[in-house]
Coordinates of C-alpha atoms in Angstrom, one line a residue:
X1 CA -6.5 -26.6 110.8
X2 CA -2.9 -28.3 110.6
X3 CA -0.8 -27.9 113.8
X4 CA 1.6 -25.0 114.0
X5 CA 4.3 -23.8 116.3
X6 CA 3.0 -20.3 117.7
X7 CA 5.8 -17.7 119.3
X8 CA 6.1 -14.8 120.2
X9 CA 7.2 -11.8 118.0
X10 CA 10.6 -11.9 120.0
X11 CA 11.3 -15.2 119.6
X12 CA 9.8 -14.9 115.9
X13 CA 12.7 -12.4 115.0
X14 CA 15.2 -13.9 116.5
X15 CA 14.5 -17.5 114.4
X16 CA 13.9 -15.2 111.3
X17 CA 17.6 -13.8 112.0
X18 CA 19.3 -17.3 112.7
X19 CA 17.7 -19.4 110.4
X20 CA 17.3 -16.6 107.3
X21 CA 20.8 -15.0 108.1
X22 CA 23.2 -17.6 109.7
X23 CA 21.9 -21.2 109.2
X24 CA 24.2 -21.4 105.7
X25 CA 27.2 -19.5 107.5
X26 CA 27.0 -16.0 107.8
X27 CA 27.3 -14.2 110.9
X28 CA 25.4 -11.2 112.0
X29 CA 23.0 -9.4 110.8
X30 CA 23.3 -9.7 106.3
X31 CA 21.8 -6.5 104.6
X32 CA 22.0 -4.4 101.2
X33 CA 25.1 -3.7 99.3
X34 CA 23.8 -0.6 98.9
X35 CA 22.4 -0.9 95.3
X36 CA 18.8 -3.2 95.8
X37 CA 15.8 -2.2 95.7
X38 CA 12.6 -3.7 97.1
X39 CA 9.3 -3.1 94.9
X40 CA 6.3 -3.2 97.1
X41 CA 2.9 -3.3 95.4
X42 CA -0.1 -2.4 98.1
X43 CA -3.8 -2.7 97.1
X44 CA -5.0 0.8 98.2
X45 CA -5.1 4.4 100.4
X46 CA -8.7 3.6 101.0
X47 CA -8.1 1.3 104.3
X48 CA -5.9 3.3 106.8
X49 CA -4.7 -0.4 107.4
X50 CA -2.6 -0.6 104.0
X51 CA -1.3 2.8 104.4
X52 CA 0.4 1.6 107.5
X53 CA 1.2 -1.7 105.9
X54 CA 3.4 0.5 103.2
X55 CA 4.7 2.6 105.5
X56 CA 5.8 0.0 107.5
X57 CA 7.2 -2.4 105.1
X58 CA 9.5 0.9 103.4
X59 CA 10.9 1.8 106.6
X60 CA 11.9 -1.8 107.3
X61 CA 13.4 -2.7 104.1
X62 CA 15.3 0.2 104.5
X63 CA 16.9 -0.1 107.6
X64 CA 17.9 -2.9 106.0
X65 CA 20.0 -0.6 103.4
X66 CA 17.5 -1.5 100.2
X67 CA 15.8 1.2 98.7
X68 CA 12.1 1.1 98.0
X69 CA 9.5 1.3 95.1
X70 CA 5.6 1.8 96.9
X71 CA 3.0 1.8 95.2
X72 CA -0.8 1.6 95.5
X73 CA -3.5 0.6 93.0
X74 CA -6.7 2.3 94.0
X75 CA -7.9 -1.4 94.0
X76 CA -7.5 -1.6 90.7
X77 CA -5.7 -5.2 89.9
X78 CA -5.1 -3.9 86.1
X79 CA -3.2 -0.8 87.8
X80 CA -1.6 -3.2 89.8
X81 CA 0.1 -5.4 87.8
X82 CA 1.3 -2.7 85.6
X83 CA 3.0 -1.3 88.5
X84 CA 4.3 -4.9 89.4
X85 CA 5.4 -4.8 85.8
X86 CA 7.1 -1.8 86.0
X87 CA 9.1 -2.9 89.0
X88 CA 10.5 -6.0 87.0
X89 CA 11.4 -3.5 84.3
X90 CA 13.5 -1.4 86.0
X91 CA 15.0 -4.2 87.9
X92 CA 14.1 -4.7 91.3
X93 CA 15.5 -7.3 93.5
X94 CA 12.6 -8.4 95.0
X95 CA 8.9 -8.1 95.0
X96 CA 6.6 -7.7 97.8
X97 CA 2.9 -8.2 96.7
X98 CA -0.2 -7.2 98.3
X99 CA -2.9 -8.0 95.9
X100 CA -6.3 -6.6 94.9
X101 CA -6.9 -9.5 93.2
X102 CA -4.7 -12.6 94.0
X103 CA -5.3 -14.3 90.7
X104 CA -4.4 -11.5 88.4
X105 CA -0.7 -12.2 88.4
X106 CA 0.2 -15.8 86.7
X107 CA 1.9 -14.0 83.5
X108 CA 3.5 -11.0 85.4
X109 CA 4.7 -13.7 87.7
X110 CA 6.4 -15.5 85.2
X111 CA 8.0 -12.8 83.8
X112 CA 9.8 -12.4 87.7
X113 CA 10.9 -15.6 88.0
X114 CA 12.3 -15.0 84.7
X115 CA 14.1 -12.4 85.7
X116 CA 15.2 -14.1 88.7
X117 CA 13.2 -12.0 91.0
X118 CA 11.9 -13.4 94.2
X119 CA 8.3 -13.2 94.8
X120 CA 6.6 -12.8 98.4
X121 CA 3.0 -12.6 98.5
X122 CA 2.2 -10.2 101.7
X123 CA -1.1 -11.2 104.0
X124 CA -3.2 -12.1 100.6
X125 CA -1.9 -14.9 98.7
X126 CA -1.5 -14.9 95.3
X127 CA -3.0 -17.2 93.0
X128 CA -2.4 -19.7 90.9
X129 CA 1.0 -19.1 90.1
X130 CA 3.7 -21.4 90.8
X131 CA 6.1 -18.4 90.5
X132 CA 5.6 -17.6 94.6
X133 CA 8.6 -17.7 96.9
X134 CA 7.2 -17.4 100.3
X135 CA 4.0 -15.9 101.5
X136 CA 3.5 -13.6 104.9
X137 CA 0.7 -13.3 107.0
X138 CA -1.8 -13.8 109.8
X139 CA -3.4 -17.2 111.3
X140 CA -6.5 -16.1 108.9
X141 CA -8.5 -18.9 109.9
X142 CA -8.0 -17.5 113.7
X143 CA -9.1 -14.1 112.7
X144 CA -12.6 -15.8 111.7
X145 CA -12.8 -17.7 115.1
X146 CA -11.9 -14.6 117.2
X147 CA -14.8 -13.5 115.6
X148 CA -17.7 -15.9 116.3
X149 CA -16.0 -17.0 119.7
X150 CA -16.9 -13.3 120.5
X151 CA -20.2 -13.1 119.2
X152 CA -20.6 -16.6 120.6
X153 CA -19.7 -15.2 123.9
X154 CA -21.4 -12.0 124.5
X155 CA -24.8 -13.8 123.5
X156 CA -24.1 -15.9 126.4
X157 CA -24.2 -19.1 124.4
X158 CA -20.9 -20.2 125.2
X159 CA -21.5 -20.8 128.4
X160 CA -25.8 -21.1 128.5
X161 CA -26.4 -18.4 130.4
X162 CA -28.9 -17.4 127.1
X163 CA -30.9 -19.7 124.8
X164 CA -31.8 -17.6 122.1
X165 CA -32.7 -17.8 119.5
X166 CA -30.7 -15.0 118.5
X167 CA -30.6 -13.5 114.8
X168 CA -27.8 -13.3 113.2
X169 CA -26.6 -12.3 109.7
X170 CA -23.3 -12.8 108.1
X171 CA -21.1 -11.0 106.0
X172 CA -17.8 -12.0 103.9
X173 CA -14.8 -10.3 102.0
X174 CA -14.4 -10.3 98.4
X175 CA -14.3 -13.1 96.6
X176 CA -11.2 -12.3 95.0
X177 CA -9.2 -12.5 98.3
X178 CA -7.7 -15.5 99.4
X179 CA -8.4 -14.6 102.7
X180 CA -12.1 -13.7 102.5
X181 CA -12.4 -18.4 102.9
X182 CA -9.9 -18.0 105.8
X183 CA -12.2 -15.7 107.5
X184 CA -15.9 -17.3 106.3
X185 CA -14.7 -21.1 107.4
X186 CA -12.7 -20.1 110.7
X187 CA -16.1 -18.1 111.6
X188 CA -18.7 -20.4 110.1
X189 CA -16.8 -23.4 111.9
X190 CA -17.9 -22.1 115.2
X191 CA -21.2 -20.5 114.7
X192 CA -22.6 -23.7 112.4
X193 CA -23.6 -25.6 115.4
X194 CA -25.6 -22.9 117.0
X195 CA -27.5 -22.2 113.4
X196 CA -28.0 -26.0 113.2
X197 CA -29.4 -26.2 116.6
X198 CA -31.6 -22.9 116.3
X199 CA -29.8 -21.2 118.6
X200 CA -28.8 -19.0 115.7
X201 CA -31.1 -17.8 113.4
X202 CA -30.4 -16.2 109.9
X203 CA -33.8 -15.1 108.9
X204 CA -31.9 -13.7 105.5
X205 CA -31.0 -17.8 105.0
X206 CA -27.9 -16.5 103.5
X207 CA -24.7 -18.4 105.0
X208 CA -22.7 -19.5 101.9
X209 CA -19.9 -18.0 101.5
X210 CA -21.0 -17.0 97.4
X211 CA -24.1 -15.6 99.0
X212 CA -22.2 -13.1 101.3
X213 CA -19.2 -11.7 100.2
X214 CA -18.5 -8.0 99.6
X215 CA -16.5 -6.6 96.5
X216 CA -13.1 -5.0 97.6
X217 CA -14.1 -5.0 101.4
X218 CA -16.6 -1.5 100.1
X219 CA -18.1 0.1 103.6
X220 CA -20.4 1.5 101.0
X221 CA -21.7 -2.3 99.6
X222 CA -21.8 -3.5 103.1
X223 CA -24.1 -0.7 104.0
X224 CA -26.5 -1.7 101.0
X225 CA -26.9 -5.2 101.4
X226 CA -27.6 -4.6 105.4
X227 CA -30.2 -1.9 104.6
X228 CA -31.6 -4.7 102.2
X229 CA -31.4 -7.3 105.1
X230 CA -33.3 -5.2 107.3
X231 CA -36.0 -4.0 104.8
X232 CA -36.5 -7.3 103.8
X233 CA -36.3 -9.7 107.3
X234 CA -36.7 -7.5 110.2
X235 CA -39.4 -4.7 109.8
X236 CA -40.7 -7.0 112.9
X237 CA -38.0 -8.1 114.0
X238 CA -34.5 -6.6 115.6
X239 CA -30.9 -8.5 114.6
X240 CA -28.9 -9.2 117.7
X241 CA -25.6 -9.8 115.9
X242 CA -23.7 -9.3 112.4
X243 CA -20.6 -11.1 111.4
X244 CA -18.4 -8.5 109.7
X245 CA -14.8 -9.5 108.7
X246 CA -13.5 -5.6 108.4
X247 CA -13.7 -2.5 109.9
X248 CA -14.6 -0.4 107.1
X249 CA -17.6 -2.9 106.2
X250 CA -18.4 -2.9 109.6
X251 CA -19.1 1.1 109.7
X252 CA -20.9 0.7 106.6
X253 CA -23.5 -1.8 108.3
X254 CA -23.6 0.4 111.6
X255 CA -25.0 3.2 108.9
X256 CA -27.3 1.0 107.9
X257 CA -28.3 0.5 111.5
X258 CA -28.7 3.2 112.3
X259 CA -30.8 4.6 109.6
X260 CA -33.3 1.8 110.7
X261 CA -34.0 2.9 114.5
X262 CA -30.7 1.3 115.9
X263 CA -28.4 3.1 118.4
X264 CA -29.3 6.6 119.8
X265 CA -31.9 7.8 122.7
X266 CA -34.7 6.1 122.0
X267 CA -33.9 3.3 119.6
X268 CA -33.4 -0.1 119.8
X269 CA -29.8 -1.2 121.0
X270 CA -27.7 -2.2 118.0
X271 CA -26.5 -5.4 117.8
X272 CA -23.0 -7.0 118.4
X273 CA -21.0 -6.4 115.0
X274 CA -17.2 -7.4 114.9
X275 CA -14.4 -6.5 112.6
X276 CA -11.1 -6.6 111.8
X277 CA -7.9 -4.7 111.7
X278 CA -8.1 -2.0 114.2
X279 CA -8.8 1.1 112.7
X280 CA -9.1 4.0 114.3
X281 CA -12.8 5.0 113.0
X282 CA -13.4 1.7 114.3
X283 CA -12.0 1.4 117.6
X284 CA -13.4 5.0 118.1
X285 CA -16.5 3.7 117.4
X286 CA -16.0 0.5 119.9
X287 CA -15.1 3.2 122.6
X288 CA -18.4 5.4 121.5
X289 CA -20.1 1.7 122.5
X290 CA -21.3 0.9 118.8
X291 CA -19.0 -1.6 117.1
X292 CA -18.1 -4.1 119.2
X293 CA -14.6 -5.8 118.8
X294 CA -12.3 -5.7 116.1
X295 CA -9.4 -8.2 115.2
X296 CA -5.5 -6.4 115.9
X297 CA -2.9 -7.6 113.5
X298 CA 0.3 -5.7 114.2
X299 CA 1.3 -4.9 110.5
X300 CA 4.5 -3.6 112.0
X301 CA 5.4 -7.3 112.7
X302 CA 4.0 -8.2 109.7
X303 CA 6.2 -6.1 107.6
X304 CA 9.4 -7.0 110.0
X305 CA 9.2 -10.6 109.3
X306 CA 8.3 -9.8 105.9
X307 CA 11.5 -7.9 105.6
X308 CA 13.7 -10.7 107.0
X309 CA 12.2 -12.5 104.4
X310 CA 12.9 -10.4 101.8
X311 CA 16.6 -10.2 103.4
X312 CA 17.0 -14.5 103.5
X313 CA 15.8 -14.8 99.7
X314 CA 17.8 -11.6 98.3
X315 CA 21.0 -13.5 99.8
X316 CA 19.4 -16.8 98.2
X317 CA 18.7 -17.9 101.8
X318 CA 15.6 -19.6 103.3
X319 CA 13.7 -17.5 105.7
X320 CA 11.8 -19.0 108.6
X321 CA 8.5 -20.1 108.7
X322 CA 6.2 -22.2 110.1
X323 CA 3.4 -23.4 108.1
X324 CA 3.9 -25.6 105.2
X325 CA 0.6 -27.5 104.7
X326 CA -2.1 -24.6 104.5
X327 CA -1.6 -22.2 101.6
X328 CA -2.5 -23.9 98.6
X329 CA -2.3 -21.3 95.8
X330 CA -3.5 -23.8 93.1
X331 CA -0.4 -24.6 91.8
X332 CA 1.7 -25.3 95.3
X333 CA 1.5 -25.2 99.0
X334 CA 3.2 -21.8 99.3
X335 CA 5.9 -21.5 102.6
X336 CA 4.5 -19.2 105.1
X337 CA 5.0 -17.8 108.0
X338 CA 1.7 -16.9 110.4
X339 CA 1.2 -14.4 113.5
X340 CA -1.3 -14.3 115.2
X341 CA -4.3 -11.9 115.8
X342 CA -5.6 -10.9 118.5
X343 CA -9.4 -9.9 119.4
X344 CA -9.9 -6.2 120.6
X345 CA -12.7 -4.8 122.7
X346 CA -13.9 -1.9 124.7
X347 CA -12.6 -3.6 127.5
X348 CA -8.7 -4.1 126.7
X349 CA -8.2 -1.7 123.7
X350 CA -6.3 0.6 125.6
X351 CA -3.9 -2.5 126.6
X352 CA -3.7 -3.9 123.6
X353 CA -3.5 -0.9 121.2
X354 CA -2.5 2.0 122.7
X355 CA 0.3 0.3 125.5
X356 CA 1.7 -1.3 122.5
X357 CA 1.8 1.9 120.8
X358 CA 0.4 0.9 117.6
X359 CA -1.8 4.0 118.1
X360 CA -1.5 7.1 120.1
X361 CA -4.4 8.2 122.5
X362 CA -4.0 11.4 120.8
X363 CA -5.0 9.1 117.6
X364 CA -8.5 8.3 119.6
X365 CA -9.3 12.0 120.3

């Protein structure tokens, strides 16, 4: 991974404001005229996650003074870039783009830059398109690490206090996220060793990326293919760990678990299983002690700087970022800027979530 400056949030904001607002002149804070609109295209209302993300990014582009044009596509990428269509129609100012499928947009794309309508790709990059302005996101490669350092960890290979072997079976996104590589290879990086050495075993043999991945992040696929893994490889057998990159996929495989004797008075413990994005089913479920960690990423950052950016390039400005070399979309290294996740466990969720105030304990009730 290329070397990167890492701040804090504060400091984040405050070099998004100087550099995206005052670097070419202007003082203060630059906003709306009072007549732009922002058109914001999220992926679903399935994941609690991008329902926050929307809410988020309206209520930051408006305080601001833009208006705001939401909408979801039921994970539909057809839907979706009629929606993104429609935007560019009725004239937006700039497009914010979540995508269901990040290569779906090349000829939509072209029709924004057409129109002179700045692109930014929010947390999954778009694809092949050189019509992307800047791109907003997570250290996505550091979500995948979190990941198998904690696994890694609560084995008690990291530090030999266990040999193994341990099984272990892996699980991916969908293929049609970017993201789902930055997640497989930051994992797969860390837990490769131990698989090479035995330490690790994946009696299902499947740890390529093709061989792995889950359509749309579905709890409901998830749930199959583990039920299939366990039918299959361990009538005999128990699995001591699953690498899942999401939340909902992760409930999905707990099901599956479950239905085969893990969990419960009785039955075998179930095994560690990670996530990612800190939803409340599953950090419920991590305080109930059966998923085990999760990955925070404050989408209420993410929409902030997201919003600065959308401020810089409106004004024909250059936001701040600070990654350059990573996000190759196919057809250029898009600018990005990264935040960085942070893992979540029974043991500092209450820290981490609820002292920040992304969620209420109320929420956890």
């Amino acid at each position: 991974m290329t070397m990167r400056v890492r701040i804090t949030v504060a400091a984040a904001l405050s070099a998004a404001l100087s550099l995206s607002l005052t670097a070419c002149g202007e003082s203060g804070d630059v906003g709306s005229s009072g007549d732009e609109t922002v058109g914001i295209a999220m992926p679903t209302t399935d994941s609690p996650r991008w329902i926050s993300d929307g809410r988020s990014m309206v209520d930051q582009v408006k305080g601001f003074g833009y208006g705001a044009t939401l909408k979801y596509a039921e994970n539909d990428p057809k839907t979706q870039v009629e929606q993104v269509e429609a935007m560019i129609d009725d004239g937006v100012d700039a497009l914010v783009i979540a995508a269901v499928d990040g290569r779906a947009f090349t000829d939509v794309l072209r029709k924004a830059e057409s129109a002179k309508i700045p692109v930014i790709s929010y947390d999954r990059l778009l694809l092949g398109s050189d019509d992307v302005d800047y791109y907003a996101t997570f250290d996505n490669e550091q979500v995948g690490e979190l990941q198998a350092d904690f696994l890694i960890e609560q084995l008690g290979l990291a530090n030999g206090s266990a040999k193994g072997p341990f099984n272990l079976e892996v699980f991916a996104g969908s293929a049609d996220d970017n993201n789902t590589g930055f997640f497989f290879d930051g994992a797969m990086k860390i837990l490769q060793p131990y698989i090479d050495s035995g330490e690790l075993v994946v009696k299902s043999g499947q740890t390529k990326m093709d061989q792995v991945t889950t359509l749309r992040w579905d709890g409901v696929r998830a749930e199959k293919r583990m039920n299939k893994l366990l039918d299959s490889h361990y009538t005999n057998e128990r699995v001591d760990a699953v690498l899942s990159p999401y939340d909902g996929m992760s409930l999905g495989i707990i099901k599956a678990l479950k239905s085969h004797g893990y969990g419960g008075d009785g039955g075998r413990d179930l095994p560690i299983v990670t996530g990612q994005d800190a939803e409340v089913p599953s950090v419920k479920s991590i305080m109930a002690g059966e998923q085990t960690q999760t990955v925070y990423k404050d989408t209420r950052e993410l929409a902030l700087i997201t919003s600065y950016m959308v401020n810089a390039v409106v004004h024909g400005k250059r936001p701040a970022i600070n990654d350059t070399s990573t996000y190759d979309n196919g057809e250029k290294v898009v600018p990005a800027y990264l935040l960085e996740p942070v893992s979540v466990d029974k043991g500092n969720y209450k820290k981490v979530l609820i002292d920040s105030d992304y969620l209420k304990a109320s929420d956890l009730r």
